[in-house]
Coordinates of C-alpha atoms in Angstrom, one line a residue:
M154 CA 0.0 0.0 0.0
E155 CA 1.3 3.4 -0.9
T156 CA 0.5 6.7 0.8
R157 CA 0.9 9.9 -1.1
R158 CA 1.2 13.3 0.5
S159 CA 0.8 16.9 -0.8
E160 CA 0.3 20.3 0.7
R161 CA -3.0 22.1 0.9
P162 CA -3.2 25.8 0.3
D163 CA -3.2 26.5 4.1
G164 CA 0.0 24.3 4.6
V165 CA -1.8 21.3 6.2
P166 CA -0.5 18.1 4.7
R167 CA -2.9 16.4 2.3
T168 CA -2.9 12.6 2.3
S169 CA -4.6 10.2 0.0
I170 CA -4.5 6.5 0.4
R171 CA -4.5 4.4 -2.7
T172 CA -3.6 0.7 -2.8
T173 CA -1.0 0.0 -5.5
G174 CA 0.2 -3.5 -4.6
G175 CA -1.0 -6.8 -3.2
S176 CA -4.3 -8.5 -3.8
L177 CA -6.4 -5.4 -3.2
S178 CA -5.4 -3.2 -6.1
P179 CA -7.2 -1.7 -9.1
G180 CA -8.0 -4.4 -11.6
A181 CA -8.2 -7.2 -9.1
V182 CA -11.4 -9.1 -8.6
V183 CA -13.2 -10.1 -5.4
G184 CA -16.5 -11.6 -4.4
D185 CA -15.7 -14.9 -6.1
G186 CA -14.7 -13.1 -9.3
R187 CA -17.8 -10.9 -9.7
Y188 CA -16.5 -7.5 -8.7
R189 CA -13.5 -5.8 -10.4
L190 CA -11.9 -3.2 -8.2
L191 CA -11.6 0.3 -9.8
A192 CA -10.4 2.7 -7.2
Q193 CA -9.9 2.7 -3.4
L194 CA -11.5 5.7 -1.7
G195 CA -10.6 5.2 2.0
V196 CA -9.8 2.9 4.9
D197 CA -11.5 2.7 8.3
E198 CA -8.6 1.1 10.3
R199 CA -10.9 0.5 13.4
A200 CA -12.5 -2.4 11.6
S201 CA -10.0 -3.0 8.8
S202 CA -12.7 -1.8 6.3
H203 CA -11.6 -0.7 2.9
F204 CA -13.9 1.4 0.7
W205 CA -13.7 0.8 -3.0
R206 CA -15.5 1.7 -6.2
A207 CA -15.9 -1.5 -8.2
R208 CA -17.6 -2.9 -11.3
D209 CA -20.3 -5.5 -11.1
G210 CA -19.4 -7.9 -13.9
Q211 CA -22.8 -9.6 -13.9
L212 CA -25.1 -6.5 -13.9
H213 CA -22.5 -4.2 -15.6
R214 CA -22.8 -1.3 -13.2
D215 CA -20.6 0.4 -10.7
V216 CA -21.1 -0.4 -7.0
A217 CA -19.6 0.7 -3.7
L218 CA -17.8 -2.1 -1.8
T219 CA -16.9 -2.1 1.9
L220 CA -14.3 -4.9 2.2
I221 CA -13.6 -6.2 5.7
V222 CA -10.0 -7.4 5.3
G223 CA -8.5 -10.1 7.5
D224 CA -7.4 -13.7 7.9
Q225 CA -10.4 -16.0 7.9
A226 CA -8.6 -18.1 10.5
D227 CA -8.7 -15.2 13.0
L228 CA -11.9 -16.2 14.9
D229 CA -12.2 -13.0 16.9
A230 CA -11.9 -10.8 13.9
A231 CA -14.3 -13.1 12.0
R232 CA -16.8 -12.7 14.8
E233 CA -16.6 -8.9 14.8
A234 CA -17.0 -8.9 11.1
R235 CA -20.1 -11.0 11.2
R236 CA -21.7 -8.5 13.6
T237 CA -20.9 -5.7 11.2
L238 CA -22.3 -7.6 8.3
E239 CA -25.5 -8.4 10.2
R240 CA -26.0 -4.7 10.9
A241 CA -25.4 -3.9 7.3
A242 CA -28.0 -6.5 6.3
H243 CA -30.5 -4.7 8.6
T244 CA -29.7 -1.4 6.9
A245 CA -30.8 -2.9 3.6
Q246 CA -34.3 -2.6 4.9
F247 CA -34.0 1.2 5.1
T248 CA -34.5 3.4 2.1
H249 CA -33.6 7.1 1.9
P250 CA -32.4 9.2 -1.0
H251 CA -29.3 10.2 1.0
V252 CA -28.2 6.7 2.1
A253 CA -26.8 4.3 -0.5
R254 CA -29.0 1.2 -0.7
V255 CA -27.4 -2.0 0.4
L256 CA -27.6 -4.5 -2.5
D257 CA -25.9 -7.6 -1.0
V258 CA -23.9 -8.8 1.9
L259 CA -21.2 -11.5 1.2
T260 CA -19.5 -13.8 3.7
P261 CA -16.9 -16.6 3.4
G262 CA -18.5 -19.5 1.6
S263 CA -21.4 -17.3 0.5
G264 CA -20.0 -15.1 -2.2
I265 CA -16.4 -15.0 -0.9
A266 CA -14.0 -17.7 -2.0
A267 CA -11.4 -19.1 0.3
G268 CA -8.1 -17.4 0.2
E269 CA -9.4 -14.0 -0.8
G270 CA -8.3 -12.6 2.6
L271 CA -11.7 -11.1 3.4
H272 CA -14.2 -11.6 6.3
G273 CA -17.0 -10.0 4.4
I274 CA -18.2 -7.6 1.7
V275 CA -21.0 -5.0 1.9
V276 CA -22.2 -4.2 -1.6
A277 CA -24.1 -0.9 -2.0
E278 CA -25.3 1.2 -4.9
W279 CA -22.6 3.6 -6.3
S280 CA -23.0 7.2 -5.2
K281 CA -22.0 9.7 -7.8
G282 CA -20.4 12.9 -6.7
T283 CA -17.3 14.0 -4.7
D284 CA -15.4 12.6 -1.7
L285 CA -16.0 14.6 1.4
I286 CA -12.3 14.6 2.1
D287 CA -11.6 16.1 -1.3
I288 CA -14.1 18.9 -0.5
V289 CA -12.5 19.9 2.8
N290 CA -9.0 19.4 1.4
E291 CA -9.6 22.8 -0.3
G292 CA -10.4 24.4 3.0
P293 CA -13.5 24.9 5.2
V294 CA -17.0 25.2 3.6
H295 CA -19.0 28.4 3.9
P296 CA -21.4 28.1 6.9
I297 CA -24.6 28.5 4.9
M298 CA -23.4 25.9 2.4
A299 CA -22.4 23.6 5.2
C300 CA -26.0 23.8 6.6
R301 CA -27.4 22.9 3.2
M302 CA -25.0 20.1 2.6
I303 CA -25.7 18.3 5.8
D304 CA -29.4 18.9 6.1
S305 CA -30.6 15.8 4.2
L306 CA -28.0 13.5 6.0
V307 CA -29.5 14.6 9.3
D308 CA -32.9 13.8 8.0
A309 CA -31.7 10.4 7.0
V310 CA -30.4 9.7 10.5
E311 CA -33.6 10.9 12.1
R312 CA -35.7 8.6 9.9
A313 CA -33.4 5.6 10.5
H314 CA -33.4 6.2 14.3
R315 CA -37.2 6.2 14.3
S316 CA -37.0 2.7 12.6
G317 CA -34.5 1.6 15.3
L318 CA -31.5 1.5 12.9
V319 CA -28.0 2.8 13.4
L320 CA -26.4 4.1 10.2
G321 CA -22.7 4.4 11.3
L322 CA -21.5 7.5 9.6
D323 CA -18.7 8.2 12.2
H324 CA -16.0 8.1 9.5
P325 CA -15.7 10.8 6.9
Q326 CA -14.6 8.5 4.1
R327 CA -18.0 6.8 4.2
I328 CA -19.6 10.0 3.1
R329 CA -19.8 11.7 -0.4
R330 CA -21.4 14.8 -1.7
G331 CA -24.0 14.0 -4.3
R332 CA -24.7 15.9 -7.5
D333 CA -27.5 17.7 -5.7
G334 CA -24.9 19.3 -3.4
Q335 CA -25.9 17.4 -0.3
L336 CA -24.1 14.7 1.7
R337 CA -24.9 11.0 1.3
L338 CA -23.8 7.9 3.3
A339 CA -22.1 6.1 0.4
F340 CA -20.6 3.1 2.3
P341 CA -23.2 1.8 4.8
G342 CA -22.2 -0.7 7.5
P343 CA -22.1 0.4 11.1
L344 CA -19.4 -1.1 13.4
P345 CA -20.7 -3.6 16.0
E346 CA -20.3 -1.2 18.9
T347 CA -21.8 1.9 17.2
T348 CA -24.9 3.3 19.0
L349 CA -27.6 5.8 18.2
R350 CA -25.6 8.3 20.3
D351 CA -22.6 7.7 18.1
D352 CA -24.7 8.6 15.0
I353 CA -25.6 11.9 16.7
K354 CA -22.0 12.7 17.6
A355 CA -21.0 11.9 14.0
L356 CA -23.4 14.5 12.8
G357 CA -21.7 17.1 15.0
A358 CA -18.3 15.8 13.7
V359 CA -19.3 16.1 10.1
L360 CA -20.6 19.7 10.7
Y361 CA -17.4 20.5 12.5
L362 CA -15.4 19.1 9.6
L363 CA -17.2 21.2 7.1
L364 CA -16.8 24.4 9.1
T365 CA -13.1 23.9 10.0
A366 CA -11.6 21.1 7.7
R367 CA -10.6 19.3 11.0
W368 CA -12.0 16.0 12.3
P369 CA -12.9 16.1 16.0
L370 CA -13.4 12.3 16.7
H371 CA -10.8 9.6 17.2
G372 CA -10.0 7.2 14.4
G373 CA -10.1 9.8 11.6
P374 CA -8.2 9.3 8.4
A375 CA -4.6 10.6 8.1
A376 CA -5.8 12.8 5.2
I377 CA -7.6 15.2 7.6
A378 CA -5.9 17.2 10.4
P379 CA -7.4 16.5 13.9
A380 CA -9.3 19.1 15.7
P381 CA -7.4 20.9 18.5
H382 CA -8.6 20.1 22.1
A383 CA -9.5 22.8 24.6
P384 CA -7.5 22.9 27.9
H385 CA -10.7 22.1 29.9
G386 CA -11.4 19.1 27.7
G387 CA -13.4 18.6 24.6
V388 CA -12.7 20.2 21.2
V389 CA -12.0 23.8 20.5
P390 CA -15.2 25.5 19.1
P391 CA -15.2 25.9 15.3
R392 CA -15.6 29.7 15.8
S393 CA -12.2 29.7 17.5
I394 CA -10.6 28.2 14.4
Q395 CA -12.7 30.0 11.8
P396 CA -14.0 33.4 13.2
T397 CA -16.5 33.6 10.3
V398 CA -18.5 30.7 11.7
P399 CA -21.7 31.9 13.3
A400 CA -21.8 31.5 17.1
E401 CA -25.0 29.4 16.9
L402 CA -23.6 27.0 14.4
S403 CA -20.3 26.6 16.3
S404 CA -22.3 26.0 19.5
L405 CA -24.4 23.3 17.7
A406 CA -21.3 21.4 16.7
V407 CA -19.8 21.5 20.2
R408 CA -23.1 20.7 22.0
T409 CA -23.6 17.7 19.8
L410 CA -20.1 16.3 20.3
S411 CA -20.2 16.9 24.1
D412 CA -21.1 13.9 26.3
G413 CA -21.8 15.9 29.5
G414 CA -23.4 19.0 30.8
E415 CA -26.7 20.6 30.1
G416 CA -27.9 22.0 26.8
G417 CA -26.3 19.1 24.8
I418 CA -27.9 17.8 21.6
R419 CA -28.9 14.2 22.1
T420 CA -31.3 13.4 19.2
S421 CA -31.2 13.9 15.5
A422 CA -34.6 15.6 15.7
A423 CA -33.1 18.3 18.0
F424 CA -30.0 18.6 15.8
L425 CA -32.2 19.1 12.7
R426 CA -34.4 21.6 14.4
V427 CA -31.5 23.8 15.5
L428 CA -29.7 23.4 12.2
R429 CA -32.7 24.6 10.2
Q430 CA -33.3 27.5 12.6
V431 CA -29.7 28.6 12.3
S432 CA -29.7 28.1 8.5
V433 CA -32.8 30.3 8.1
T434 CA -31.3 33.0 10.4
E435 CA -28.0 33.0 8.5
E436 CA -29.6 33.2 5.1
R437 CA -31.7 36.2 6.3
R438 CA -28.5 37.9 7.6
A439 CA -26.8 37.2 4.3
A440 CA -29.7 38.7 2.4
A441 CA -29.9 41.7 4.6
S442 CA -26.1 42.2 4.3
A443 CA -26.3 42.0 0.6
D444 CA -29.2 44.5 0.6
G445 CA -27.2 46.9 2.7
A446 CA -24.2 46.7 0.4
D447 CA -26.0 47.2 -2.9
P448 CA -29.7 46.6 -2.6
G449 CA -30.5 46.7 -6.4
P450 CA -33.9 45.6 -7.5
A451 CA -36.1 43.7 -5.1
T452 CA -39.5 42.3 -5.0
D453 CA -42.2 43.6 -2.6
P454 CA -44.7 41.3 -0.9
D455 CA -47.2 41.7 -3.7
G456 CA -44.7 40.9 -6.5
G457 CA -43.8 44.5 -7.5
V458 CA -40.3 45.6 -8.1
W459 CA -38.6 48.5 -6.3
T460 CA -35.1 49.9 -6.0
T461 CA -33.2 52.2 -3.7
K462 CA -30.3 53.0 -6.0
R463 CA -29.5 56.7 -6.6
P464 CA -29.9 58.0 -10.2
V465 CA -26.6 58.2 -12.1
S466 CA -25.3 61.8 -12.5
D467 CA -24.4 62.0 -16.2
A468 CA -24.3 65.0 -18.6
A469 CA -25.7 63.2 -21.6
Q470 CA -28.4 61.7 -19.4
R471 CA -29.4 65.2 -18.1
K472 CA -29.5 66.5 -21.7
R473 CA -31.9 63.7 -22.8
V474 CA -34.1 64.4 -19.8
A475 CA -34.2 68.2 -20.6
V476 CA -35.2 67.5 -24.3
W477 CA -37.9 65.0 -23.1
A478 CA -39.3 67.5 -20.6
T479 CA -39.4 70.3 -23.2
G480 CA -41.3 68.1 -25.6
L481 CA -43.7 67.2 -22.8
V482 CA -44.4 70.9 -22.0
V483 CA -45.0 71.7 -25.6
T484 CA -47.4 68.8 -26.0
A485 CA -49.3 69.8 -22.8
V486 CA -49.7 73.5 -24.0
G487 CA -51.1 72.2 -27.3
I488 CA -53.6 70.0 -25.6
L489 CA -54.7 72.9 -23.3
A490 CA -55.1 75.2 -26.3
W491 CA -57.3 72.7 -28.2
I492 CA -59.5 72.2 -25.1
G493 CA -59.9 76.0 -24.8
L494 CA -60.9 76.5 -28.4
S495 CA -63.4 73.7 -28.1
M496 CA -65.0 75.3 -25.1
I497 CA -65.2 78.7 -26.9
S498 CA -66.8 77.1 -29.9
F499 CA -69.4 75.4 -27.7
F500 CA -70.5 78.5 -25.8
S501 CA -70.4 81.1 -28.6
G502 CA -72.6 79.3 -31.2
D503 CA -75.7 81.5 -32.5
E504 CA -79.3 80.4 -32.1
G505 CA -79.5 78.6 -35.4
A506 CA -76.2 76.9 -35.1
T507 CA -76.1 73.2 -35.3
G508 CA -73.3 70.8 -34.5
P509 CA -72.2 68.0 -32.4
N510 CA -73.3 69.9 -29.2
M511 CA -76.5 71.6 -30.5
N512 CA -80.0 70.3 -31.3
V513 CA -83.0 72.1 -32.9
A514 CA -86.0 71.8 -30.6
A515 CA -89.3 70.4 -31.9
N516 CA -91.2 73.5 -30.5
G517 CA -89.7 75.9 -32.9
P518 CA -86.5 77.3 -34.5
G519 CA -83.8 78.8 -32.3
T520 CA -84.4 76.7 -29.2
T521 CA -81.7 74.3 -28.1
Q522 CA -81.5 71.5 -25.6
P523 CA -78.2 70.3 -23.9
K524 CA -77.2 66.7 -24.2
P525 CA -78.4 64.5 -21.3
S526 CA -75.9 63.9 -18.6
P527 CA -74.0 60.6 -18.8
P528 CA -75.0 58.0 -16.2
P529 CA -72.8 57.9 -13.1
P530 CA -70.0 55.3 -13.2
P531 CA -70.7 52.1 -11.4
K532 CA -69.4 51.8 -7.9
P533 CA -66.2 49.7 -7.7
K534 CA -66.5 46.4 -6.1
P535 CA -64.9 46.4 -2.6
A536 CA -61.5 44.9 -2.7
A537 CA -60.7 41.6 -0.9
V538 CA -59.2 42.2 2.5
P539 CA -55.9 40.6 3.5
V540 CA -56.0 38.5 6.6
R541 CA -53.1 36.9 8.4
P542 CA -53.4 33.3 9.7
S543 CA -52.9 32.7 13.4
S544 CA -50.9 29.5 12.9
I545 CA -49.4 27.3 10.2
E546 CA -48.1 23.8 10.1
V547 CA -46.8 21.3 7.5
Y548 CA -49.7 19.1 6.3
N549 CA -48.9 15.5 5.4
P550 CA -51.7 13.1 6.2
E551 CA -49.5 10.1 5.2
G552 CA -46.6 10.6 7.5
T553 CA -44.0 13.1 8.7
G554 CA -44.1 16.5 7.2
D555 CA -41.4 18.1 5.1
Y556 CA -39.2 20.7 6.8
V557 CA -41.7 21.3 9.6
E558 CA -39.4 23.8 11.3
L559 CA -39.6 26.1 8.3
A560 CA -43.4 26.3 8.0
A561 CA -43.6 29.7 9.7
A562 CA -41.4 31.1 7.0
A563 CA -44.3 30.8 4.5
I564 CA -46.3 33.5 6.3
D565 CA -43.6 35.8 7.6
G566 CA -44.1 38.3 4.8
N567 CA -40.7 37.7 3.3
P568 CA -40.6 35.7 0.1
A569 CA -36.8 35.4 0.5
T570 CA -37.2 33.0 3.4
P571 CA -39.1 30.1 1.9
W572 CA -40.6 26.9 3.1
Q573 CA -39.5 23.9 1.1
T574 CA -40.3 20.3 0.6
D575 CA -38.0 17.3 0.9
Q576 CA -36.1 16.3 -2.2
Y577 CA -37.6 13.3 -4.0
Q578 CA -36.1 11.0 -6.6
Q579 CA -39.6 10.3 -7.9
Q580 CA -42.3 12.7 -8.8
L581 CA -45.5 12.8 -6.8
P582 CA -47.6 10.7 -6.3
A583 CA -45.1 7.9 -6.6
L584 CA -44.1 8.0 -2.9
K585 CA -47.0 10.0 -1.5
S586 CA -50.1 11.7 -2.8
G587 CA -48.8 15.2 -1.9
V588 CA -47.5 17.5 0.7
G589 CA -48.5 21.0 1.8
L590 CA -49.2 23.6 4.4
S591 CA -52.2 24.0 6.6
V592 CA -53.1 27.5 8.1
S593 CA -55.7 28.4 10.7
F594 CA -57.5 31.6 11.5
D595 CA -58.7 32.9 14.9
E596 CA -62.2 33.4 13.5
P597 CA -63.9 31.9 10.4
I598 CA -63.5 34.0 7.2
R599 CA -65.1 33.9 3.8
L600 CA -62.1 33.0 1.8
S601 CA -61.8 35.0 -1.5
K602 CA -58.3 34.6 -2.8
V603 CA -54.9 33.0 -2.0
R604 CA -51.7 34.6 -3.3
I605 CA -48.6 32.5 -3.6
L606 CA -45.2 34.2 -4.0
G607 CA -41.8 32.8 -4.8
A608 CA -43.0 29.3 -5.7
T609 CA -40.8 26.9 -7.7
E610 CA -41.9 26.9 -11.3
G611 CA -43.9 23.8 -12.3
T612 CA -45.3 23.3 -8.8
R613 CA -48.9 22.2 -9.0
V614 CA -51.2 23.2 -6.1
E615 CA -54.8 22.9 -4.9
I616 CA -56.5 25.1 -2.4
R617 CA -58.6 23.1 0.1
V618 CA -60.7 24.1 3.1
A619 CA -61.4 21.9 6.1
D620 CA -63.1 21.8 9.5
M621 CA -59.9 21.1 11.4
S622 CA -56.2 21.9 10.9
N623 CA -55.0 18.3 10.3
P624 CA -57.8 16.4 8.6
Y625 CA -57.8 13.4 6.4
L626 CA -57.4 14.5 2.8
E627 CA -60.8 13.1 1.9
S628 CA -62.4 15.3 4.7
S629 CA -61.1 18.5 3.1
R630 CA -62.9 20.2 0.2
L631 CA -61.3 21.4 -3.0
V632 CA -62.1 25.1 -3.7
A633 CA -59.5 26.1 -6.3
G634 CA -57.1 24.4 -8.6
P635 CA -55.3 22.2 -9.5
E636 CA -53.1 25.0 -10.9
D637 CA -49.5 24.9 -12.2
L638 CA -47.5 27.8 -10.7
P639 CA -45.3 30.0 -12.8
E640 CA -42.3 31.8 -11.5
G641 CA -43.2 34.9 -9.4
A642 CA -46.5 35.8 -7.7
T643 CA -49.7 33.8 -8.5
P644 CA -53.2 34.9 -7.4
I645 CA -55.7 32.1 -7.1
T646 CA -59.4 32.9 -6.9
V647 CA -61.4 30.7 -4.6
A648 CA -64.7 29.4 -5.9
G649 CA -67.8 29.9 -3.8
K650 CA -66.1 32.1 -1.2
P651 CA -66.4 29.4 1.5
R652 CA -66.6 30.2 5.1
T653 CA -63.8 28.4 7.0
S654 CA -61.1 28.6 9.7
H655 CA -58.7 26.2 8.1
V656 CA -57.1 26.4 4.6
I657 CA -54.7 23.8 3.1
V658 CA -52.3 24.7 0.3
W659 CA -51.8 21.2 -1.1
L660 CA -48.9 20.4 -3.5
T661 CA -49.6 17.5 -5.9
R662 CA -46.6 18.0 -8.2
L663 CA -43.1 19.3 -7.4
G664 CA -40.8 21.4 -9.4
G665 CA -37.1 20.6 -10.1
P666 CA -35.2 18.4 -12.5
V667 CA -35.8 14.6 -12.8
G668 CA -34.5 12.7 -9.8
Q669 CA -34.3 15.9 -7.7
F670 CA -37.9 16.9 -7.4
Q671 CA -38.4 19.7 -4.8
S672 CA -40.5 22.8 -4.4
E673 CA -40.3 26.0 -2.4
I674 CA -43.0 28.5 -1.4
G675 CA -41.7 31.9 -0.6
D676 CA -44.8 33.4 1.1
L677 CA -48.6 32.9 1.3
K678 CA -51.2 35.6 1.5
F679 CA -54.9 35.1 2.2
Y680 CA -57.8 37.4 1.4
R681 CA -61.3 37.4 2.7
V682 CA -64.5 38.8 1.4
P683 CA -65.0 42.3 2.8
S684 CA -67.7 42.7 5.5

């Protein structure tokens, strides 16, 4: 085995491990001749696990192999390997877009020939993308980008833990960044001693790694510099290494890694909740900072465009404005003169005059009658009255809602802070019939219109009303749609102006490219019939 080293831009040694000799080398075959090794992507020395990209000779596709290397005569090592393989087999029952699916588990005598020097092989689908180590080798990731990258991985851990499964992502070389920009567990197979708590700490460690390019747990690869430890114990907060890291995000990483004290993060649900709160806050700060530096054009809550830029002081521009203003004045004077002449003509006509404004009376010559007055214009219809919901929640009658912590962002009056759905590999209704938002009002209203701002183009919505905030879908009533949303603001008129306290904005189709279906809603506005 050969280890190559180079220098990163910040002077920290960069190490990559590639096997160039022995039985485990590119071009060799394992798994009783079925899998041809292509490239080694890492080693977890704690379990003698080697991570490889390989080619399945039978199905002609690339796969991810976790090879547990060792002498088959070593009974203790074989026993530990069997426990790892059993846990990997349990993981095969779990499906999530950000966890590679386990395709097969091979053991000596069952897919592994004698003399291969392997205790077992975990075969998983190949995850296209970039090694996590290659990403941080270029330096820390921007905090907002780090939040986005890890979000779906946290969601995967949360869903696995609810199923009683441990994923085992406490080694960075098991993780890759997919083409969607988010992290994915590419080499499943938790070690025998890995617990639910270890998964949570691993989330903190991955976040720490993204923010600092340092690994805070023991057993990390030589390619990554270890995190420095504080004098009182524990690791140095990321903010101490990278001052640009927000204090809340730095605290989240440290609180998740810590095993003692109050205020620690102990569940993936708590981690996900804090992560999304911090992410929304930081994106708002970034947007506000950008507006303060150079606001440029922006969109108001009703979809209009405004700007706070000062006009450019330019001589040619001033000349053009002066010529335009002079022309405007001349035109205005001409119009006024024409109106004056018309009025003089109207009032100075003699008794026998006839014309567009004079009529000969039937009673005799010389008498005139004025034209009848036009009827008064119709009174304008009273405009619909905006009304703000008292509460909002994600509506998903078939399971857990998507990004429940971001629901309030859909009625905060700011389209730049959207609520979004999960990302799906298949379009609705393949996995579920839909997903949406349910709002409630303090008092019943006669709903007139719903205005949707900042929606992902191609999203299909229905407007439904119900007698409660979280009903069965069949118990709700369709009052508008389905309608495909364009980019920008979309007003949707509600049929029948129903009286209700609960309104559901129900998404039955998501936007986004094939395999990455996802929709956002920037803001929702509701209007009632005026009293």
